[in-house]
Coordinates of C-alpha atoms and ligand atoms in Angstrom, one line a residue:
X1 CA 22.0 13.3 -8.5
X2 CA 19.1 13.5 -10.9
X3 CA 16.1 12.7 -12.8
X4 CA 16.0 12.2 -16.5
X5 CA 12.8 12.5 -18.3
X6 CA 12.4 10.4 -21.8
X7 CA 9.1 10.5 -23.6
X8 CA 8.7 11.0 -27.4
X9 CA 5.3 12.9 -27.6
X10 CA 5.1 16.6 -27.1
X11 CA 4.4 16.5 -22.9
X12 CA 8.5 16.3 -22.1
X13 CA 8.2 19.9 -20.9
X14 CA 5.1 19.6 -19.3
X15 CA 6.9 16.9 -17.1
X16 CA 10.1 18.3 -16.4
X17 CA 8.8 21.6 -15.6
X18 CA 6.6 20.1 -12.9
X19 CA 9.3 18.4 -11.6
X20 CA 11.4 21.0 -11.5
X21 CA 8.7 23.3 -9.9
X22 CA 7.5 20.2 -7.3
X23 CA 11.2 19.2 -5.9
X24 CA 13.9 22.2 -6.8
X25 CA 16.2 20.7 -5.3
X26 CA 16.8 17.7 -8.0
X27 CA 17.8 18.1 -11.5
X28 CA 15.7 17.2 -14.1
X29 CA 17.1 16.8 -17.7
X30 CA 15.2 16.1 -20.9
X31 CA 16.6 13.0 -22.4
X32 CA 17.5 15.1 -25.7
X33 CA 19.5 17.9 -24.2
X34 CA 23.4 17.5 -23.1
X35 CA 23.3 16.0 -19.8
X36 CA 25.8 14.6 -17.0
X37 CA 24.4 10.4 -17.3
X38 CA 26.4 9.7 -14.6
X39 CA 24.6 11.6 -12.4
X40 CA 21.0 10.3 -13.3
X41 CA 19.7 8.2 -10.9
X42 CA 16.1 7.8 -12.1
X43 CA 14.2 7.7 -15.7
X44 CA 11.0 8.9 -15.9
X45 CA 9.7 7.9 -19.0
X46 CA 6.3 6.9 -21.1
X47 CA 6.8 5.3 -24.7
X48 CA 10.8 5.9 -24.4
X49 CA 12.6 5.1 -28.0
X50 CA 13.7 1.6 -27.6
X51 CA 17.6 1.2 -26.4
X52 CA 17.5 4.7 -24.7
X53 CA 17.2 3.7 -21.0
X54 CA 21.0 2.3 -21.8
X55 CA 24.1 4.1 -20.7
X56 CA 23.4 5.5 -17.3
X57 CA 26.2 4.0 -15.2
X58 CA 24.5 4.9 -12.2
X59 CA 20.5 4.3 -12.8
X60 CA 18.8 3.2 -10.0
X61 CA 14.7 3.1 -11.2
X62 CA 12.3 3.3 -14.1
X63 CA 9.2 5.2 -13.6
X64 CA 6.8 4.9 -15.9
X65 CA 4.6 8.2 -15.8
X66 CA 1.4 5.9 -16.5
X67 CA -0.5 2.8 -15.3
X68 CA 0.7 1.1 -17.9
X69 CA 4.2 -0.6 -18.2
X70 CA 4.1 -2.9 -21.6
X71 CA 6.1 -0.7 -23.4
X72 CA 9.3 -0.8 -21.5
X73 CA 9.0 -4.7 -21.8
X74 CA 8.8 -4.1 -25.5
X75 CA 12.3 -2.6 -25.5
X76 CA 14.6 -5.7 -25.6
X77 CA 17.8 -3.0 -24.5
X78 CA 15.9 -2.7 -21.4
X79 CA 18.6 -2.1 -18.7
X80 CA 18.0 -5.8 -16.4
X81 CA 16.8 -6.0 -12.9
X82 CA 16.4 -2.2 -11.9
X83 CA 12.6 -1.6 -10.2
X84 CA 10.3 -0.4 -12.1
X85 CA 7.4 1.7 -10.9
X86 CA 3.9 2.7 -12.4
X87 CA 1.4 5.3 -11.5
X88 CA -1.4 5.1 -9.2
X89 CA -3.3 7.6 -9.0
X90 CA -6.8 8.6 -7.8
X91 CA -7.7 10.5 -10.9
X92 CA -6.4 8.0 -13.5
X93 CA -8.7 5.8 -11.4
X94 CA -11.7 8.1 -11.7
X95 CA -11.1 9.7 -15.6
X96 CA -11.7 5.7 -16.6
X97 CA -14.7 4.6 -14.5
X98 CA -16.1 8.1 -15.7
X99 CA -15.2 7.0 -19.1
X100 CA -16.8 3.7 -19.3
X101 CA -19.5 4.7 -17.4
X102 CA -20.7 7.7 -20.3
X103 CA -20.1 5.0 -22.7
X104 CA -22.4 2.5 -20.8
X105 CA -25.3 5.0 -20.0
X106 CA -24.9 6.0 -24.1
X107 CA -25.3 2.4 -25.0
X108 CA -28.3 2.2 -22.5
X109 CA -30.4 5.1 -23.7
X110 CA -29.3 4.7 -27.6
X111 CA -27.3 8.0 -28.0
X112 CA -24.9 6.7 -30.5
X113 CA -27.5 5.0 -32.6
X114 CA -30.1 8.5 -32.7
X115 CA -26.8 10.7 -33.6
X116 CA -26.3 8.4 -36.9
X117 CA -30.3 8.9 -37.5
X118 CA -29.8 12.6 -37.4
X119 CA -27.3 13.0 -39.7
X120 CA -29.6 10.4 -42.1
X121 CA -32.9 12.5 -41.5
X122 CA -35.0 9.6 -39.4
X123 CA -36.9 9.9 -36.0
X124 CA -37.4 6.3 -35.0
X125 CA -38.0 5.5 -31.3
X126 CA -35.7 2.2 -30.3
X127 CA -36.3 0.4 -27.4
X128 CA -33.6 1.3 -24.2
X129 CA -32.6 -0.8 -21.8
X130 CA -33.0 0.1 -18.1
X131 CA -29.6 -0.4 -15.9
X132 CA -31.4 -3.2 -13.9
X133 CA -31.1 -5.2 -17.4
X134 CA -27.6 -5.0 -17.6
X135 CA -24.6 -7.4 -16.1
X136 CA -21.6 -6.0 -16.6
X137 CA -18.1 -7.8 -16.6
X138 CA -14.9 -6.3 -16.0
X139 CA -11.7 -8.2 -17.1
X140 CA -9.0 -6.6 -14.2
X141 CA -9.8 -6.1 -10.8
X142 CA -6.5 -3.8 -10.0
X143 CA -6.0 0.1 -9.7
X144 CA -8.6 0.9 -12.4
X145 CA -11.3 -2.0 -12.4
X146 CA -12.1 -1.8 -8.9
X147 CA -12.8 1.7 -9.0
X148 CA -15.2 1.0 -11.8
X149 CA -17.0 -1.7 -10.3
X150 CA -17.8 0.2 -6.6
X151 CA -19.1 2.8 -9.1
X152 CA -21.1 0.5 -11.4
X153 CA -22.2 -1.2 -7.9
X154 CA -23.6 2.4 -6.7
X155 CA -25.6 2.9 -9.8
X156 CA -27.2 -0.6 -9.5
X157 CA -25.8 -2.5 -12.3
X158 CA -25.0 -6.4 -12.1
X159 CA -21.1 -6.3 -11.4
X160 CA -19.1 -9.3 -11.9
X161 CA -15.1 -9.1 -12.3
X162 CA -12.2 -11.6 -13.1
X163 CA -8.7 -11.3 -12.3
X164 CA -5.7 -13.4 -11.6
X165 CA -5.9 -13.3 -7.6
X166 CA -9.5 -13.2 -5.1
X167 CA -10.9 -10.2 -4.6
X168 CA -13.7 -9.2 -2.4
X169 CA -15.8 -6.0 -3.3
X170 CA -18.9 -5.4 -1.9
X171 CA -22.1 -6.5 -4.2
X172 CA -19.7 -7.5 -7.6
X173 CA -19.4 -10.8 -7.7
X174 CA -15.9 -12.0 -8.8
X175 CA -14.3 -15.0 -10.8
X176 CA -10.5 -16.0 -10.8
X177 CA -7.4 -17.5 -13.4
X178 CA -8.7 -19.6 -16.2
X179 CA -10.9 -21.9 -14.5
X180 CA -13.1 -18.8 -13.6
X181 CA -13.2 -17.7 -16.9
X182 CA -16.2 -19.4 -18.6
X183 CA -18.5 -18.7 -15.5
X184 CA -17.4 -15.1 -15.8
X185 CA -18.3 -14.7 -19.7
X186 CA -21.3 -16.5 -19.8
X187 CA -23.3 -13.8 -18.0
X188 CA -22.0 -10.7 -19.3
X189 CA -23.7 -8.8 -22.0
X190 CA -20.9 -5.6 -21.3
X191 CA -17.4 -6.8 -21.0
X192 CA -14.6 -4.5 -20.4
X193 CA -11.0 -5.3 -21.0
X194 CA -8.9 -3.2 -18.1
X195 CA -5.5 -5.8 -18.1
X196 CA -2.3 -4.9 -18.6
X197 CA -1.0 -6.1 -21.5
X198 CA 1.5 -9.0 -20.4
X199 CA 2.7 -12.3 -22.4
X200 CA -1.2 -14.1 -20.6
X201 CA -3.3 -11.4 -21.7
X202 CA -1.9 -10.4 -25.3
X203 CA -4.6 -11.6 -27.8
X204 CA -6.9 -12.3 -25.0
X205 CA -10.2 -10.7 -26.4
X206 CA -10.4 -13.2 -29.7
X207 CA -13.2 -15.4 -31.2
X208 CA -12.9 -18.4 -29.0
X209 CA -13.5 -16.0 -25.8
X210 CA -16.2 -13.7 -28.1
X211 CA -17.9 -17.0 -28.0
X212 CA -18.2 -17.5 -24.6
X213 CA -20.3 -14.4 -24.2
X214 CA -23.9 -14.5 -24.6
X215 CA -25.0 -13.1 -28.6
X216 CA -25.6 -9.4 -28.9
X217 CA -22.6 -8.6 -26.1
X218 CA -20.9 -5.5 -26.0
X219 CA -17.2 -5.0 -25.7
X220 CA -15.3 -1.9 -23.9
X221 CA -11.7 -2.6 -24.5
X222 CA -9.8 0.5 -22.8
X223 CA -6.7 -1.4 -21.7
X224 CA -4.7 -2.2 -25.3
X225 CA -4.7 -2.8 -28.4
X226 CA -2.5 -5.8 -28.2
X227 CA -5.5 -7.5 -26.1
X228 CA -7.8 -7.5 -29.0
X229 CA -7.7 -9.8 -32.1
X230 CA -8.9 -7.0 -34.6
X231 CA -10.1 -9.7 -37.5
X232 CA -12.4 -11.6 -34.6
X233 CA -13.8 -9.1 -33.4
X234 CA -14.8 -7.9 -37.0
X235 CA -16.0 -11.2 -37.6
X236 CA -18.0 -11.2 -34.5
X237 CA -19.5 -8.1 -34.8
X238 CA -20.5 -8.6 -38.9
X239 CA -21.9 -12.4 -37.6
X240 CA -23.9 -9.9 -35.1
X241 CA -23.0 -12.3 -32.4
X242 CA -21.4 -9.4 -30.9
X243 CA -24.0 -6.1 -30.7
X244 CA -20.6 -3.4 -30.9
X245 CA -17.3 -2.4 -28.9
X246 CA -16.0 0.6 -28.3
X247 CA -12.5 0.9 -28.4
X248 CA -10.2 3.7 -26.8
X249 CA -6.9 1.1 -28.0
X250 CA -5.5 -0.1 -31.0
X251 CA -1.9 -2.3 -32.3
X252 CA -1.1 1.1 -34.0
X253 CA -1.6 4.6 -32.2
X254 CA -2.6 7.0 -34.4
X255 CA -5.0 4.1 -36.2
X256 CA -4.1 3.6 -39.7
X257 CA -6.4 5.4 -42.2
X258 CA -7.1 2.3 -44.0
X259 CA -8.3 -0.2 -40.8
X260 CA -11.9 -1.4 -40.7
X261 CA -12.2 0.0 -37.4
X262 CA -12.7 3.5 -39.0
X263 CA -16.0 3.0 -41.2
X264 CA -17.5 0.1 -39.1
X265 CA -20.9 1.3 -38.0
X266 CA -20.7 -0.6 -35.1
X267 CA -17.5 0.5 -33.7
X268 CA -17.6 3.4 -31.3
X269 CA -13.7 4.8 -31.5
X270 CA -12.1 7.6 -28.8
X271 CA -8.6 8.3 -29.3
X272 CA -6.6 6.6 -26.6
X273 CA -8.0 9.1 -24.1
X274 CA -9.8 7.4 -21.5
X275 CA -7.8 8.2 -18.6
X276 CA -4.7 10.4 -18.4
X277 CA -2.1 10.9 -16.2
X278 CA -2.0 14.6 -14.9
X279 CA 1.5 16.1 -13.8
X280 CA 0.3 17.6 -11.3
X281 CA -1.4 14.9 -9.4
X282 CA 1.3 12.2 -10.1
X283 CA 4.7 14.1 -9.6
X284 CA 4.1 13.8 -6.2
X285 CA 4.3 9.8 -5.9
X286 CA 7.7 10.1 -8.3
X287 CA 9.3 12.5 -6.0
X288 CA 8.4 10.5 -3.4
X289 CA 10.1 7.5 -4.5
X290 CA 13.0 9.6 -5.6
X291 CA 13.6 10.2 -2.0
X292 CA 12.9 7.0 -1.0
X293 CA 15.4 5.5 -3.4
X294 CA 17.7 7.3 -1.0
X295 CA 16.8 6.3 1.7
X296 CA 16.4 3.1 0.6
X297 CA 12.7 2.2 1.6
X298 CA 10.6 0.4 -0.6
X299 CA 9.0 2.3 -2.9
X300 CA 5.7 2.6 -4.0
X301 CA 3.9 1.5 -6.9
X302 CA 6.5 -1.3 -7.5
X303 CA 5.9 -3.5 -10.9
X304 CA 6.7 -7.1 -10.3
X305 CA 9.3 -8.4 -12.2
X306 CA 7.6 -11.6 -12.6
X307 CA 4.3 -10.6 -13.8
X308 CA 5.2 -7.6 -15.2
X309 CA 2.7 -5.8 -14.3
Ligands
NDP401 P1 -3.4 -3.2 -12.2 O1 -2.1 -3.8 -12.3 O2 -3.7 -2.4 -11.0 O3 -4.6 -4.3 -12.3 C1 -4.5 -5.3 -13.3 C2 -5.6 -6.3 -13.0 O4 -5.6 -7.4 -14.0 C3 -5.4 -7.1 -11.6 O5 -6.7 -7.3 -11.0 C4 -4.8 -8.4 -12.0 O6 -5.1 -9.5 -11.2 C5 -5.5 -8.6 -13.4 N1 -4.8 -9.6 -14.2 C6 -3.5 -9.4 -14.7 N2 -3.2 -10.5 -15.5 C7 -4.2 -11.3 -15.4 C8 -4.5 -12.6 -16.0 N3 -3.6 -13.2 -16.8 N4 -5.7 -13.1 -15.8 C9 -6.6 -12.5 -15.0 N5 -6.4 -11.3 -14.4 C10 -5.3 -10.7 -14.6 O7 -3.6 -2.3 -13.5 P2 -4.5 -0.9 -13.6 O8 -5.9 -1.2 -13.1 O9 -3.8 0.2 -13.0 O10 -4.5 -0.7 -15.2 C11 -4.9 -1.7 -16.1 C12 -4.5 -1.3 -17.5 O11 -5.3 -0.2 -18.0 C13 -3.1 -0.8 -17.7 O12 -2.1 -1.8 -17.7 C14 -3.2 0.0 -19.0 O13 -2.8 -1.0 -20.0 C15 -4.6 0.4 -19.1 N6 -4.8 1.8 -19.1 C16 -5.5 2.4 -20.1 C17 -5.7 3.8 -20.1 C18 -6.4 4.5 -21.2 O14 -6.4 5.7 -21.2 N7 -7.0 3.8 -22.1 C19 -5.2 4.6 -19.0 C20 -4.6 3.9 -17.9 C21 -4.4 2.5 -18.0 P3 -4.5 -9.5 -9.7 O15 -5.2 -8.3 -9.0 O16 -4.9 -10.7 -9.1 O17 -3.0 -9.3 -9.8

């Protein structure tokens, strides 16, 4: 029995090696070399091409090797009803509170605004804001989110969070489904987007929810580009209800050359690098559910089929 790995950007060694070197004992195939598909019984993959999950007789799982799972819903020859399993992972958990956090404490102390007055030649004090000024809002409560708020708790920031179900962390105060919505927005002047991207939450950060935050917000969207409208939050931002975003996300990854998003001097762009999954920290759950497919436990990190997420 095996593992086959399917991934179209230039990691597909990096995975199968430290497969290979974590459990010897399987075999591990790259999707593009001649292989035995009857013998796969699991497909690791991240961004597969679309209709390549199809002929393995004898699949039994799709791991994604990231959080995320949007992707494989995007790929309408997606074989039906196998389990489908994401990463959790301590370190995917800490790269993205560490990211949003730098990008806070740069908004905070004006770092992004003295680097453009630099270049230009001008030494002009701004006001800063102090972290006791701040509420922050985090859309997503899950793997990621509540890893940022503990840590945006311990620093002594306002922490309020929304997500689909209750949750109860310590000192953030947390809002639920649509009814919670409005209460949520209506006191946060940082919201970040950390949803998965599902059929509830694609457009989600557009003008009629801009609206709903108080003027001169700030938006961190480090989930997906599908969650943003790009046009309204343009609009927003030129308007100046909104004060800037930065965005790690976009609809097309690498960003077009000719999108707004590139020139706008208050857009703060990274590269779809906020978090990462490492090999060597994550092969370890994969395995483990490789085993446990045989065994026939349930396995870990499951994505329900209902919510797809
Ligand atoms: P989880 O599935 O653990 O958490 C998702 C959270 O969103 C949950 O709290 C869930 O609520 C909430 N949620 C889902 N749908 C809705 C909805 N319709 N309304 C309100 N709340 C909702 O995901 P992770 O925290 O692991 O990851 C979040 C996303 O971050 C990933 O899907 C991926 O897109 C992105 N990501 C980006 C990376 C980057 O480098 N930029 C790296 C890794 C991930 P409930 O808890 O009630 O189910």
């Amino acid at each position: 029995m095996a593992i086959v790995v399917i991934r179209q950007d230039d990691k597909i060694d990096d995975w199968k090696e430290a497969l290979q070197l974590y459990a010897p004992q399987i075999a591990v195939y790259d999707y593009r070399e001649e292989h035995p598909r009857e013998a796969v019984k699991m497909a690791v993959v991240w961004k597969h091409p679309p209709g390549s999950l199809q002929g393995y007789p004898n699949l039994e799982c799709i791991s994604s090797s990231g959080a995320g799972v949007d992707f494989l819903f995007e790929d309408d020859r997606l074989p039906k009803h196998l389990p489908i399993t994401r990463v959790v992972d301590e370190y995917l958990s800490k790269d993205m509170s560490e990211h949003v956090i730098a990008l806070i404490f740069s908004l905070l102390k004006n770092l992004y605004h003295y680097k453009v007055d630099q270049f230009n030649k001008i030494w002009k004090p701004v006001g800063y804001k102090r972290i006791s000024d701040l509420t922050i809002g985090i859309m997503g409560l899950g793997a990621l989110g509540s890893v940022l708020a503990k840590d945006l708790v311990r620093f002594g920031f306002k922490v309020r969070g929304w997500s689909s179900s209750e949750k109860n962390i310590q000192g953030v105060e947390t809002f639920t489904g649509p009814a919670g919505r409005t209460a949520f927005l209506e006191a946060t002047q940082i919201l970040v987007c950390l949803l998965p991207l599902t059929d509830d939450t694609k457009g989600i950060l557009n003008a009629g929810l801009f609206r709903q935050l108080p003027k001169g917000a700030y938006l961190i969207n480090v989930a997906r580009g599908g969650h943003l409208v790009d046009g309204d939050l343009l609009e927003m931002l030129d308007n100046g209800h909104l004060s800037g975003a930065a965005l790690d996300v976009y609809h097309q990854e690498p960003l077009s050359l000719e999108h707004p998003f590139w020139e706008h001097p208050k857009v703060h762009m990274t590269p779809h690098y906020a978090s990462v999954s490492e090999t060597i920290s994550v092969v370890p759950q994969i395995v483990e559910n490789y085993r446990r497919l045989a065994s026939g436990e349930e396995l870990l990190n499951l994505v329900s089929e209902d919510k797809k997420y």
